PDB file of C-alpha atoms in Angstrom:
ATOM      1  CA  UNK A  14       0.164   0.296   0.078  1.00 66.00           C
ATOM      2  CA  UNK A  15       1.266   3.450  -0.764  1.00 80.00           C
ATOM      3  CA  UNK A  16       1.725   5.869   2.003  1.00 88.00           C
ATOM      4  CA  UNK A  17       1.247   9.363   1.297  1.00 93.00           C
ATOM      5  CA  UNK A  18       1.895  12.926   3.306  1.00 97.00           C
ATOM      6  CA  UNK A  19       1.604  16.446   3.120  1.00 98.00           C
ATOM      7  CA  UNK A  20       4.720  18.434   4.551  1.00 98.00           C
ATOM      8  CA  UNK A  21       6.160  21.934   5.775  1.00 98.00           C
ATOM      9  CA  UNK A  22       8.989  22.828   3.829  1.00 98.00           C
ATOM     10  CA  UNK A  23      10.804  26.443   3.951  1.00 97.00           C
ATOM     11  CA  UNK A  24      11.686  26.621   0.086  1.00 96.00           C
ATOM     12  CA  UNK A  25      13.656  29.682   0.687  1.00 95.00           C
ATOM     13  CA  UNK A  26      14.499  32.492   3.623  1.00 95.00           C
ATOM     14  CA  UNK A  27      11.175  33.865   4.336  1.00 95.00           C
ATOM     15  CA  UNK A  28       8.710  31.546   2.404  1.00 96.00           C
ATOM     16  CA  UNK A  29       6.956  28.419   3.219  1.00 97.00           C
ATOM     17  CA  UNK A  30       5.084  25.763   1.141  1.00 97.00           C
ATOM     18  CA  UNK A  31       3.163  22.608   1.698  1.00 98.00           C
ATOM     19  CA  UNK A  32       4.528  19.609  -0.660  1.00 97.00           C
ATOM     20  CA  UNK A  33       3.425  16.270  -0.946  1.00 97.00           C
ATOM     21  CA  UNK A  34       5.407  12.955   0.117  1.00 96.00           C
ATOM     22  CA  UNK A  35       5.256   9.239  -0.298  1.00 96.00           C
ATOM     23  CA  UNK A  36       6.333   7.550   2.530  1.00 97.00           C
ATOM     24  CA  UNK A  37       8.554   4.418   3.041  1.00 95.00           C
ATOM     25  CA  UNK A  38       7.309   1.103   4.019  1.00 95.00           C
ATOM     26  CA  UNK A  39       8.173   0.960   7.494  1.00 96.00           C
ATOM     27  CA  UNK A  40      10.632  -1.751   8.579  1.00 95.00           C
ATOM     28  CA  UNK A  41      10.400  -3.945  11.928  1.00 93.00           C
ATOM     29  CA  UNK A  42      11.743  -1.969  14.344  1.00 95.00           C
ATOM     30  CA  UNK A  43       9.762   1.254  12.586  1.00 98.00           C
ATOM     31  CA  UNK A  44       6.272   2.813  13.367  1.00 98.00           C
ATOM     32  CA  UNK A  45       3.903   4.950  11.196  1.00 97.00           C
ATOM     33  CA  UNK A  46       2.894   7.627  13.146  1.00 98.00           C
ATOM     34  CA  UNK A  47      -0.283   9.829  12.541  1.00 97.00           C
ATOM     35  CA  UNK A  48       0.316  13.615  13.441  1.00 98.00           C
ATOM     36  CA  UNK A  49      -2.636  14.848  16.030  1.00 98.00           C
ATOM     37  CA  UNK A  50      -0.702  18.339  16.775  1.00 98.00           C
ATOM     38  CA  UNK A  51       2.895  19.791  16.144  1.00 98.00           C
ATOM     39  CA  UNK A  52       4.184  22.689  18.171  1.00 96.00           C
ATOM     40  CA  UNK A  53       6.034  25.946  16.477  1.00 93.00           C
ATOM     41  CA  UNK A  54       8.786  26.881  18.308  1.00 81.00           C
ATOM     42  CA  UNK A  55       8.461  30.526  17.563  1.00 78.00           C
ATOM     43  CA  UNK A  56      12.210  31.385  18.721  1.00 77.00           C
ATOM     44  CA  UNK A  57      14.341  28.721  16.785  1.00 83.00           C
ATOM     45  CA  UNK A  58      12.028  27.850  14.054  1.00 91.00           C
ATOM     46  CA  UNK A  59      11.084  31.846  12.826  1.00 89.00           C
ATOM     47  CA  UNK A  60      14.938  32.461  12.860  1.00 87.00           C
ATOM     48  CA  UNK A  61      15.281  29.317  10.757  1.00 93.00           C
ATOM     49  CA  UNK A  62      12.503  30.851   8.592  1.00 94.00           C
ATOM     50  CA  UNK A  63      14.532  33.874   8.274  1.00 92.00           C
ATOM     51  CA  UNK A  64      17.355  32.075   7.148  1.00 92.00           C
ATOM     52  CA  UNK A  65      19.013  33.155  10.067  1.00 89.00           C
ATOM     53  CA  UNK A  66      21.249  30.354  11.027  1.00 90.00           C
ATOM     54  CA  UNK A  67      24.966  30.967  10.715  1.00 88.00           C
ATOM     55  CA  UNK A  68      26.926  28.583   8.030  1.00 89.00           C
ATOM     56  CA  UNK A  69      29.544  28.147  11.393  1.00 88.00           C
ATOM     57  CA  UNK A  70      26.348  26.046  13.108  1.00 87.00           C
ATOM     58  CA  UNK A  71      24.934  24.230  10.067  1.00 91.00           C
ATOM     59  CA  UNK A  72      25.564  20.992  11.397  1.00 89.00           C
ATOM     60  CA  UNK A  73      25.013  21.805  14.986  1.00 84.00           C
ATOM     61  CA  UNK A  74      21.724  22.681  14.045  1.00 85.00           C
ATOM     62  CA  UNK A  75      20.445  20.052  12.451  1.00 90.00           C
ATOM     63  CA  UNK A  76      16.894  19.001  13.662  1.00 88.00           C
ATOM     64  CA  UNK A  77      16.811  14.509  14.280  1.00 91.00           C
ATOM     65  CA  UNK A  78      14.439  14.411  11.189  1.00 96.00           C
ATOM     66  CA  UNK A  79      15.521  17.340   9.092  1.00 96.00           C
ATOM     67  CA  UNK A  80      15.379  17.152   5.383  1.00 96.00           C
ATOM     68  CA  UNK A  81      17.563  19.527   3.143  1.00 95.00           C
ATOM     69  CA  UNK A  82      19.992  22.372   4.270  1.00 95.00           C
ATOM     70  CA  UNK A  83      19.869  25.719   5.447  1.00 96.00           C
ATOM     71  CA  UNK A  84      18.693  28.198   4.546  1.00 94.00           C
ATOM     72  CA  UNK A  85      16.998  26.055   2.391  1.00 94.00           C
ATOM     73  CA  UNK A  86      14.917  24.374   1.198  1.00 96.00           C
ATOM     74  CA  UNK A  87      14.681  22.393   4.562  1.00 97.00           C
ATOM     75  CA  UNK A  88      12.098  20.666   6.326  1.00 97.00           C
ATOM     76  CA  UNK A  89      12.459  21.519   9.746  1.00 97.00           C
ATOM     77  CA  UNK A  90      10.514  21.132  13.237  1.00 94.00           C
ATOM     78  CA  UNK A  91      10.375  19.145  16.485  1.00 93.00           C
ATOM     79  CA  UNK A  92       7.510  19.454  18.621  1.00 95.00           C
ATOM     80  CA  UNK A  93       5.293  16.505  17.097  1.00 98.00           C
ATOM     81  CA  UNK A  94       2.428  14.492  18.927  1.00 98.00           C
ATOM     82  CA  UNK A  95       0.888  11.762  17.013  1.00 98.00           C
ATOM     83  CA  UNK A  96      -0.995   8.313  17.098  1.00 98.00           C
ATOM     84  CA  UNK A  97       1.379   5.324  16.350  1.00 98.00           C
ATOM     85  CA  UNK A  98      -1.108   3.656  13.352  1.00 97.00           C
ATOM     86  CA  UNK A  99       1.821   0.507  12.743  1.00 96.00           C
ATOM     87  CA  UNK A 100       4.468  -0.373  14.673  1.00 96.00           C
ATOM     88  CA  UNK A 101       5.655  -2.836  17.428  1.00 95.00           C
ATOM     89  CA  UNK A 102       2.552  -4.336  19.245  1.00 95.00           C
ATOM     90  CA  UNK A 103       3.809  -2.251  22.782  1.00 95.00           C
ATOM     91  CA  UNK A 104       3.422   0.847  20.769  1.00 97.00           C
ATOM     92  CA  UNK A 105       0.245   0.094  18.535  1.00 97.00           C
ATOM     93  CA  UNK A 106      -2.702   3.428  19.324  1.00 97.00           C
ATOM     94  CA  UNK A 107      -0.434   4.824  21.815  1.00 98.00           C
ATOM     95  CA  UNK A 108       0.021   8.723  21.272  1.00 98.00           C
ATOM     96  CA  UNK A 109       3.640   9.339  21.199  1.00 98.00           C
ATOM     97  CA  UNK A 110       6.146  12.394  21.031  1.00 98.00           C
ATOM     98  CA  UNK A 111       8.689  12.601  18.579  1.00 97.00           C
ATOM     99  CA  UNK A 112      11.232  15.394  16.908  1.00 94.00           C
ATOM    100  CA  UNK A 113       9.690  15.461  13.843  1.00 97.00           C
ATOM    101  CA  UNK A 114       9.019  18.225  11.955  1.00 97.00           C
ATOM    102  CA  UNK A 115       5.163  19.626  10.363  1.00 98.00           C
ATOM    103  CA  UNK A 116       4.159  16.462   8.553  1.00 98.00           C
ATOM    104  CA  UNK A 117       0.450  14.669   8.506  1.00 98.00           C
ATOM    105  CA  UNK A 118       2.290  11.337   8.684  1.00 97.00           C
ATOM    106  CA  UNK A 119       5.662   9.848   9.104  1.00 98.00           C
ATOM    107  CA  UNK A 120       8.150   6.830   9.667  1.00 98.00           C
ATOM    108  CA  UNK A 121      10.452   6.557  12.421  1.00 98.00           C
ATOM    109  CA  UNK A 122      12.508   4.165  14.664  1.00 98.00           C
ATOM    110  CA  UNK A 123      10.303   2.922  17.391  1.00 97.00           C
ATOM    111  CA  UNK A 124      13.293   4.472  19.607  1.00 96.00           C
ATOM    112  CA  UNK A 125      12.217   7.942  17.970  1.00 96.00           C
ATOM    113  CA  UNK A 126       8.989   7.866  19.804  1.00 97.00           C
ATOM    114  CA  UNK A 127       8.582   8.551  23.350  1.00 96.00           C
ATOM    115  CA  UNK A 128       4.896   7.500  24.678  1.00 97.00           C
ATOM    116  CA  UNK A 129       2.552  10.497  26.489  1.00 98.00           C
ATOM    117  CA  UNK A 130       1.578   9.355  30.263  1.00 97.00           C
ATOM    118  CA  UNK A 131      -2.315   9.560  30.124  1.00 96.00           C
ATOM    119  CA  UNK A 132      -2.434  12.008  32.558  1.00 97.00           C
ATOM    120  CA  UNK A 133      -0.816  14.823  29.894  1.00 98.00           C
ATOM    121  CA  UNK A 134      -3.429  15.640  27.111  1.00 97.00           C
ATOM    122  CA  UNK A 135      -1.882  15.532  23.586  1.00 97.00           C
ATOM    123  CA  UNK A 136      -2.481  18.903  22.692  1.00 97.00           C
ATOM    124  CA  UNK A 137       0.026  19.892  25.620  1.00 98.00           C
ATOM    125  CA  UNK A 138       2.281  16.953  24.897  1.00 98.00           C
ATOM    126  CA  UNK A 139       3.924  19.664  22.092  1.00 97.00           C
ATOM    127  CA  UNK A 140       5.310  21.282  24.777  1.00 97.00           C
ATOM    128  CA  UNK A 141       7.699  18.423  25.273  1.00 97.00           C
ATOM    129  CA  UNK A 142      10.734  19.803  23.787  1.00 93.00           C
ATOM    130  CA  UNK A 143      10.306  23.457  25.340  1.00 93.00           C
ATOM    131  CA  UNK A 144      10.369  21.548  28.884  1.00 96.00           C
ATOM    132  CA  UNK A 145      13.176  19.144  28.087  1.00 96.00           C
ATOM    133  CA  UNK A 146      15.284  22.403  27.644  1.00 95.00           C
ATOM    134  CA  UNK A 147      14.054  24.057  30.904  1.00 97.00           C
ATOM    135  CA  UNK A 148      14.888  20.197  32.573  1.00 97.00           C
ATOM    136  CA  UNK A 149      18.519  20.816  31.194  1.00 97.00           C
ATOM    137  CA  UNK A 150      18.821  24.322  32.354  1.00 97.00           C
ATOM    138  CA  UNK A 151      17.627  23.640  35.663  1.00 97.00           C
ATOM    139  CA  UNK A 152      20.548  21.081  35.985  1.00 97.00           C
ATOM    140  CA  UNK A 153      22.873  23.478  34.625  1.00 97.00           C
ATOM    141  CA  UNK A 154      22.046  25.838  37.504  1.00 96.00           C
ATOM    142  CA  UNK A 155      21.519  23.743  40.233  1.00 96.00           C
ATOM    143  CA  UNK A 156      18.997  26.318  42.061  1.00 97.00           C
ATOM    144  CA  UNK A 157      19.332  25.979  45.910  1.00 95.00           C
ATOM    145  CA  UNK A 158      16.285  26.281  48.329  1.00 95.00           C
ATOM    146  CA  UNK A 159      15.577  29.845  49.471  1.00 96.00           C
ATOM    147  CA  UNK A 160      17.248  31.296  46.720  1.00 98.00           C
ATOM    148  CA  UNK A 161      15.983  34.229  44.836  1.00 98.00           C
ATOM    149  CA  UNK A 162      15.769  33.781  41.339  1.00 98.00           C
ATOM    150  CA  UNK A 163      14.682  35.803  38.085  1.00 98.00           C
ATOM    151  CA  UNK A 164      13.950  34.750  34.567  1.00 98.00           C
ATOM    152  CA  UNK A 165      14.614  37.384  32.331  1.00 98.00           C
ATOM    153  CA  UNK A 166      12.509  36.502  29.166  1.00 97.00           C
ATOM    154  CA  UNK A 167       8.961  35.452  29.166  1.00 95.00           C
ATOM    155  CA  UNK A 168       9.064  33.414  25.604  1.00 92.00           C
ATOM    156  CA  UNK A 169       8.376  29.873  25.877  1.00 92.00           C
ATOM    157  CA  UNK A 170      11.643  28.426  27.227  1.00 94.00           C
ATOM    158  CA  UNK A 171      11.352  31.451  29.953  1.00 96.00           C
ATOM    159  CA  UNK A 172       8.118  30.149  30.948  1.00 97.00           C
ATOM    160  CA  UNK A 173       9.008  26.913  31.321  1.00 97.00           C
ATOM    161  CA  UNK A 174      11.709  27.303  33.375  1.00 98.00           C
ATOM    162  CA  UNK A 175      10.101  29.635  35.480  1.00 98.00           C
ATOM    163  CA  UNK A 176       7.010  27.305  35.817  1.00 97.00           C
ATOM    164  CA  UNK A 177       9.480  24.304  37.172  1.00 97.00           C
ATOM    165  CA  UNK A 178      11.210  27.338  39.524  1.00 97.00           C
ATOM    166  CA  UNK A 179       7.719  27.643  40.753  1.00 96.00           C
ATOM    167  CA  UNK A 180       7.857  24.267  42.262  1.00 93.00           C
ATOM    168  CA  UNK A 181      10.874  24.811  44.215  1.00 93.00           C
ATOM    169  CA  UNK A 182      10.216  25.245  48.167  1.00 92.00           C
ATOM    170  CA  UNK A 183      11.249  28.559  49.557  1.00 95.00           C
ATOM    171  CA  UNK A 184      12.308  30.255  46.487  1.00 96.00           C
ATOM    172  CA  UNK A 185      11.715  33.692  45.202  1.00 97.00           C
ATOM    173  CA  UNK A 186      10.744  33.292  41.606  1.00 98.00           C
ATOM    174  CA  UNK A 187      10.091  36.433  38.997  1.00 98.00           C
ATOM    175  CA  UNK A 188       9.429  36.385  35.233  1.00 98.00           C
ATOM    176  CA  UNK A 189      10.845  39.680  34.106  1.00 98.00           C
ATOM    177  CA  UNK A 190       9.633  41.015  30.478  1.00 98.00           C
ATOM    178  CA  UNK A 191       8.998  44.401  28.403  1.00 96.00           C
ATOM    179  CA  UNK A 192       5.704  43.245  27.518  1.00 95.00           C
ATOM    180  CA  UNK A 193       3.074  43.980  30.317  1.00 96.00           C
ATOM    181  CA  UNK A 194       0.847  40.849  28.862  1.00 93.00           C
ATOM    182  CA  UNK A 195       3.067  38.490  30.309  1.00 95.00           C
ATOM    183  CA  UNK A 196       1.880  39.422  33.927  1.00 97.00           C
ATOM    184  CA  UNK A 197      -1.183  37.304  33.299  1.00 96.00           C
ATOM    185  CA  UNK A 198       1.044  34.376  32.273  1.00 96.00           C
ATOM    186  CA  UNK A 199       3.116  34.668  35.323  1.00 97.00           C
ATOM    187  CA  UNK A 200       0.264  34.677  37.155  1.00 97.00           C
ATOM    188  CA  UNK A 201      -0.769  31.469  35.570  1.00 97.00           C
ATOM    189  CA  UNK A 202       2.191  29.763  36.518  1.00 97.00           C
ATOM    190  CA  UNK A 203       2.512  30.579  40.183  1.00 96.00           C
ATOM    191  CA  UNK A 204       5.534  32.781  39.540  1.00 97.00           C
ATOM    192  CA  UNK A 205       5.633  37.073  40.526  1.00 98.00           C
ATOM    193  CA  UNK A 206       6.314  39.254  37.351  1.00 98.00           C
ATOM    194  CA  UNK A 207       7.685  42.619  36.767  1.00 98.00           C
ATOM    195  CA  UNK A 208       8.885  44.415  33.578  1.00 98.00           C
ATOM    196  CA  UNK A 209      12.463  44.928  33.528  1.00 98.00           C
ATOM    197  CA  UNK A 210      13.098  48.590  35.034  1.00 97.00           C
ATOM    198  CA  UNK A 211      10.839  47.089  38.115  1.00 98.00           C
ATOM    199  CA  UNK A 212      12.854  43.814  38.725  1.00 98.00           C
ATOM    200  CA  UNK A 213      14.284  42.746  42.066  1.00 98.00           C
ATOM    201  CA  UNK A 214      17.612  42.302  42.209  1.00 97.00           C
ATOM    202  CA  UNK A 215      19.931  40.952  44.644  1.00 97.00           C
ATOM    203  CA  UNK A 216      19.445  37.722  42.961  1.00 98.00           C
ATOM    204  CA  UNK A 217      21.622  34.558  43.111  1.00 98.00           C
ATOM    205  CA  UNK A 218      20.368  33.281  39.912  1.00 98.00           C
ATOM    206  CA  UNK A 219      19.304  34.852  36.770  1.00 98.00           C
ATOM    207  CA  UNK A 220      18.097  32.413  33.674  1.00 98.00           C
ATOM    208  CA  UNK A 221      18.060  34.876  30.451  1.00 98.00           C
ATOM    209  CA  UNK A 222      16.038  33.990  27.333  1.00 96.00           C
ATOM    210  CA  UNK A 223      15.076  37.366  25.946  1.00 94.00           C
ATOM    211  CA  UNK A 224      17.580  37.172  23.153  1.00 90.00           C
ATOM    212  CA  UNK A 225      18.458  40.854  23.679  1.00 93.00           C
ATOM    213  CA  UNK A 226      21.419  42.378  24.577  1.00 93.00           C
ATOM    214  CA  UNK A 227      19.100  44.804  26.313  1.00 95.00           C
ATOM    215  CA  UNK A 228      17.792  41.780  28.407  1.00 96.00           C
ATOM    216  CA  UNK A 229      21.078  40.113  29.050  1.00 95.00           C
ATOM    217  CA  UNK A 230      22.723  43.550  30.409  1.00 95.00           C
ATOM    218  CA  UNK A 231      19.859  43.780  32.447  1.00 97.00           C
ATOM    219  CA  UNK A 232      20.180  40.114  33.901  1.00 97.00           C
ATOM    220  CA  UNK A 233      23.908  40.725  34.807  1.00 97.00           C
ATOM    221  CA  UNK A 234      22.228  44.157  36.751  1.00 96.00           C
ATOM    222  CA  UNK A 235      19.933  42.173  38.892  1.00 98.00           C
ATOM    223  CA  UNK A 236      22.658  39.421  40.356  1.00 98.00           C
ATOM    224  CA  UNK A 237      23.856  39.794  43.676  1.00 97.00           C
ATOM    225  CA  UNK A 238      27.940  39.472  44.196  1.00 97.00           C
ATOM    226  CA  UNK A 239      29.010  36.079  42.819  1.00 97.00           C
ATOM    227  CA  UNK A 240      25.570  35.464  41.328  1.00 97.00           C
ATOM    228  CA  UNK A 241      24.922  33.739  38.219  1.00 97.00           C
ATOM    229  CA  UNK A 242      23.378  34.462  35.199  1.00 98.00           C
ATOM    230  CA  UNK A 243      22.495  31.497  32.965  1.00 98.00           C
ATOM    231  CA  UNK A 244      22.344  31.855  29.036  1.00 97.00           C
ATOM    232  CA  UNK A 245      19.673  30.000  27.447  1.00 94.00           C
ATOM    233  CA  UNK A 246      19.150  32.313  24.597  1.00 91.00           C
ATOM    234  CA  UNK A 247      20.457  31.771  21.051  1.00 81.00           C
ATOM    235  CA  UNK A 248      21.349  34.679  18.948  1.00 81.00           C
ATOM    236  CA  UNK A 249      21.697  33.020  15.748  1.00 74.00           C
ATOM    237  CA  UNK A 250      24.159  35.319  13.266  1.00 74.00           C
ATOM    238  CA  UNK A 251      23.531  38.678  15.280  1.00 80.00           C
ATOM    239  CA  UNK A 252      26.332  39.740  17.342  1.00 86.00           C
ATOM    240  CA  UNK A 253      25.648  40.609  21.303  1.00 86.00           C
ATOM    241  CA  UNK A 254      27.426  43.369  23.203  1.00 87.00           C
ATOM    242  CA  UNK A 255      27.846  42.987  26.955  1.00 87.00           C
ATOM    243  CA  UNK A 256      29.034  45.313  29.566  1.00 86.00           C
ATOM    244  CA  UNK A 257      31.643  43.667  31.578  1.00 89.00           C
ATOM    245  CA  UNK A 258      33.526  46.536  32.410  1.00 86.00           C
ATOM    246  CA  UNK A 259      32.508  48.970  35.389  1.00 85.00           C
ATOM    247  CA  UNK A 260      31.215  46.534  38.735  1.00 87.00           C
ATOM    248  CA  UNK A 261      31.613  43.095  36.686  1.00 92.00           C
ATOM    249  CA  UNK A 262      35.091  41.726  37.821  1.00 94.00           C
ATOM    250  CA  UNK A 263      34.766  43.107  41.454  1.00 94.00           C
ATOM    251  CA  UNK A 264      31.432  41.328  42.105  1.00 94.00           C
ATOM    252  CA  UNK A 265      32.830  38.345  40.570  1.00 96.00           C
ATOM    253  CA  UNK A 266      29.508  37.675  38.209  1.00 95.00           C
ATOM    254  CA  UNK A 267      29.733  34.433  36.210  1.00 96.00           C
ATOM    255  CA  UNK A 268      27.866  34.058  33.063  1.00 96.00           C
ATOM    256  CA  UNK A 269      27.429  30.279  32.097  1.00 96.00           C
ATOM    257  CA  UNK A 270      25.840  29.168  28.537  1.00 94.00           C
ATOM    258  CA  UNK A 271      23.061  26.208  28.579  1.00 94.00           C
ATOM    259  CA  UNK A 272      21.820  24.023  25.781  1.00 87.00           C
ATOM    260  CA  UNK A 273      19.480  21.074  25.061  1.00 86.00           C
ATOM    261  CA  UNK A 274      21.765  19.616  22.602  1.00 85.00           C
ATOM    262  CA  UNK A 275      24.019  18.283  25.169  1.00 90.00           C
ATOM    263  CA  UNK A 276      22.616  16.732  28.955  1.00 94.00           C
ATOM    264  CA  UNK A 277      24.153  18.749  31.602  1.00 95.00           C
ATOM    265  CA  UNK A 278      26.954  16.914  32.870  1.00 94.00           C
ATOM    266  CA  UNK A 279      25.671  17.724  36.269  1.00 95.00           C
ATOM    267  CA  UNK A 280      23.213  14.444  35.395  1.00 95.00           C
ATOM    268  CA  UNK A 281      25.958  12.400  33.439  1.00 91.00           C
ATOM    269  CA  UNK A 282      23.616   9.576  34.781  1.00 94.00           C
ATOM    270  CA  UNK A 283      20.640  10.037  32.614  1.00 95.00           C
ATOM    271  CA  UNK A 284      19.849  10.087  29.438  1.00 95.00           C
ATOM    272  CA  UNK A 285      18.479  12.317  26.047  1.00 93.00           C
ATOM    273  CA  UNK A 286      16.123   9.549  26.588  1.00 93.00           C
ATOM    274  CA  UNK A 287      15.234   9.820  30.365  1.00 95.00           C
ATOM    275  CA  UNK A 288      15.302  13.807  30.204  1.00 96.00           C
ATOM    276  CA  UNK A 289      12.433  13.692  27.523  1.00 95.00           C
ATOM    277  CA  UNK A 290      10.400  11.576  29.388  1.00 95.00           C
ATOM    278  CA  UNK A 291      10.928  13.437  32.651  1.00 97.00           C
ATOM    279  CA  UNK A 292       9.792  16.475  30.491  1.00 97.00           C
ATOM    280  CA  UNK A 293       6.263  14.665  29.467  1.00 97.00           C
ATOM    281  CA  UNK A 294       6.194  13.828  33.096  1.00 97.00           C
ATOM    282  CA  UNK A 295       6.154  17.069  34.079  1.00 97.00           C
ATOM    283  CA  UNK A 296       3.374  18.397  31.662  1.00 98.00           C
ATOM    284  CA  UNK A 297       0.879  17.137  33.452  1.00 97.00           C
ATOM    285  CA  UNK A 298       0.218  20.400  35.317  1.00 96.00           C
ATOM    286  CA  UNK A 299      -2.377  22.251  33.739  1.00 96.00           C
ATOM    287  CA  UNK A 300      -0.992  25.508  34.271  1.00 95.00           C
ATOM    288  CA  UNK A 301       1.545  24.950  31.645  1.00 96.00           C
ATOM    289  CA  UNK A 302      -1.400  25.434  29.522  1.00 96.00           C
ATOM    290  CA  UNK A 303      -0.590  29.045  29.639  1.00 95.00           C
ATOM    291  CA  UNK A 304       2.249  28.213  27.164  1.00 95.00           C
ATOM    292  CA  UNK A 305      -0.074  27.539  24.265  1.00 95.00           C
ATOM    293  CA  UNK A 306      -1.348  31.247  23.039  1.00 92.00           C
ATOM    294  CA  UNK A 307      -2.393  30.117  19.058  1.00 92.00           C
ATOM    295  CA  UNK A 308      -3.905  27.474  16.838  1.00 95.00           C
ATOM    296  CA  UNK A 309      -4.095  26.856  13.023  1.00 96.00           C
ATOM    297  CA  UNK A 310      -4.703  24.272  10.899  1.00 97.00           C
ATOM    298  CA  UNK A 311      -1.536  22.267   9.300  1.00 98.00           C
ATOM    299  CA  UNK A 312      -2.480  24.123   5.769  1.00 97.00           C
ATOM    300  CA  UNK A 313      -2.358  27.505   7.037  1.00 97.00           C
ATOM    301  CA  UNK A 314       1.381  27.325   8.053  1.00 97.00           C
ATOM    302  CA  UNK A 315       2.824  28.822   4.786  1.00 97.00           C
ATOM    303  CA  UNK A 316       0.601  31.648   5.826  1.00 96.00           C
ATOM    304  CA  UNK A 317       1.222  31.695   9.538  1.00 95.00           C
ATOM    305  CA  UNK A 318       4.848  31.355   9.747  1.00 95.00           C
ATOM    306  CA  UNK A 319       5.665  35.105   8.305  1.00 95.00           C
ATOM    307  CA  UNK A 320       3.199  36.687  11.055  1.00 94.00           C
ATOM    308  CA  UNK A 321       5.085  34.499  13.627  1.00 92.00           C
ATOM    309  CA  UNK A 322       8.485  35.375  12.387  1.00 91.00           C
ATOM    310  CA  UNK A 323       7.622  39.102  11.763  1.00 90.00           C
ATOM    311  CA  UNK A 324       6.084  39.435  15.526  1.00 87.00           C
ATOM    312  CA  UNK A 325       2.093  40.128  13.954  1.00 90.00           C
ATOM    313  CA  UNK A 326       1.222  37.437  16.049  1.00 88.00           C
ATOM    314  CA  UNK A 327       2.878  37.643  19.366  1.00 78.00           C
ATOM    315  CA  UNK A 328       2.813  34.065  20.402  1.00 80.00           C
ATOM    316  CA  UNK A 329       4.571  31.854  22.842  1.00 89.00           C
ATOM    317  CA  UNK A 330       3.917  27.999  21.576  1.00 91.00           C
ATOM    318  CA  UNK A 331       1.396  27.865  18.913  1.00 94.00           C
ATOM    319  CA  UNK A 332      -0.056  24.672  18.010  1.00 96.00           C
ATOM    320  CA  UNK A 333      -0.918  23.221  14.898  1.00 98.00           C
ATOM    321  CA  UNK A 334      -3.811  20.944  14.626  1.00 97.00           C
ATOM    322  CA  UNK A 335      -4.168  17.831  12.338  1.00 97.00           C
ATOM    323  CA  UNK A 336      -7.368  17.084  10.791  1.00 87.00           C
ATOM    324  CA  UNK A 337      -9.206  15.180   8.254  1.00 64.00           C
ATOM    325  CA  UNK A 338      -5.772  13.439   6.621  1.00 53.00           C
ATOM    326  CA  UNK A 339      -7.419   9.939   6.807  1.00 47.00           C
TER     327      UNK A 339
END
């Protein structure tokens, strides 16, 4: 039986299109997955959409099931939730998460899918990749009971970090963002909110996720002496200036990077699969629904991505719905 599907491709920077594809027959250790939902990661995916991946990072930024090459044509994405239609009995009929691009059906190794717990709605499970980034960040940061913490940047990643920090006992957590509308999101996540000028200082830890040099400079301002900024932003091909003069050295401040491509060395006993499974378990919390701020049909993606990339749609996670693909 010939299996067909439809996939979203970036034909060239700033231009998306839907293409028909023919799927291969699955091998014994593979599964056929019918997509239910996928998520658009507004930061990374819009950067890819506009062609902003530096040539030096083309290999590092490749998605697990990416086709084509940067800047395009390229099929890119990594937040997919679907149901297994064919495959091993243990997975047949299960709802699964996979780091797969936006496509109506696909064939992947069974080892590439992670079952979604029954306690997690399929539509919320698209957040798993972002929550996984937050898990890794907190493994890197190692926050302590009683820490004073700011999260600068209320996008998908920053909000995911704030949501997990809200569960830590005795910590002061404040989400800091230039958009006053993020106050409602912070409230839903159970953390405080402040505009940059009003943020609380003397922080032991600041997680920076605004992807702006102004945000990173403000993150440094908010630290207590010997405090740490954990840098989660990825700037692509943009240059960033930092204020490393004045009291930066005398206050003995630390800037440390974190990136989901490597499991934190602080948790060398955990695998990539362990980290993703944990992220899915954490998504049982309905508060994380606040991170889903819009929804569209799959066929709308060519018109949707330019609007997300321009900021016309100020989304956190925009969810893509798959219907009527038989």
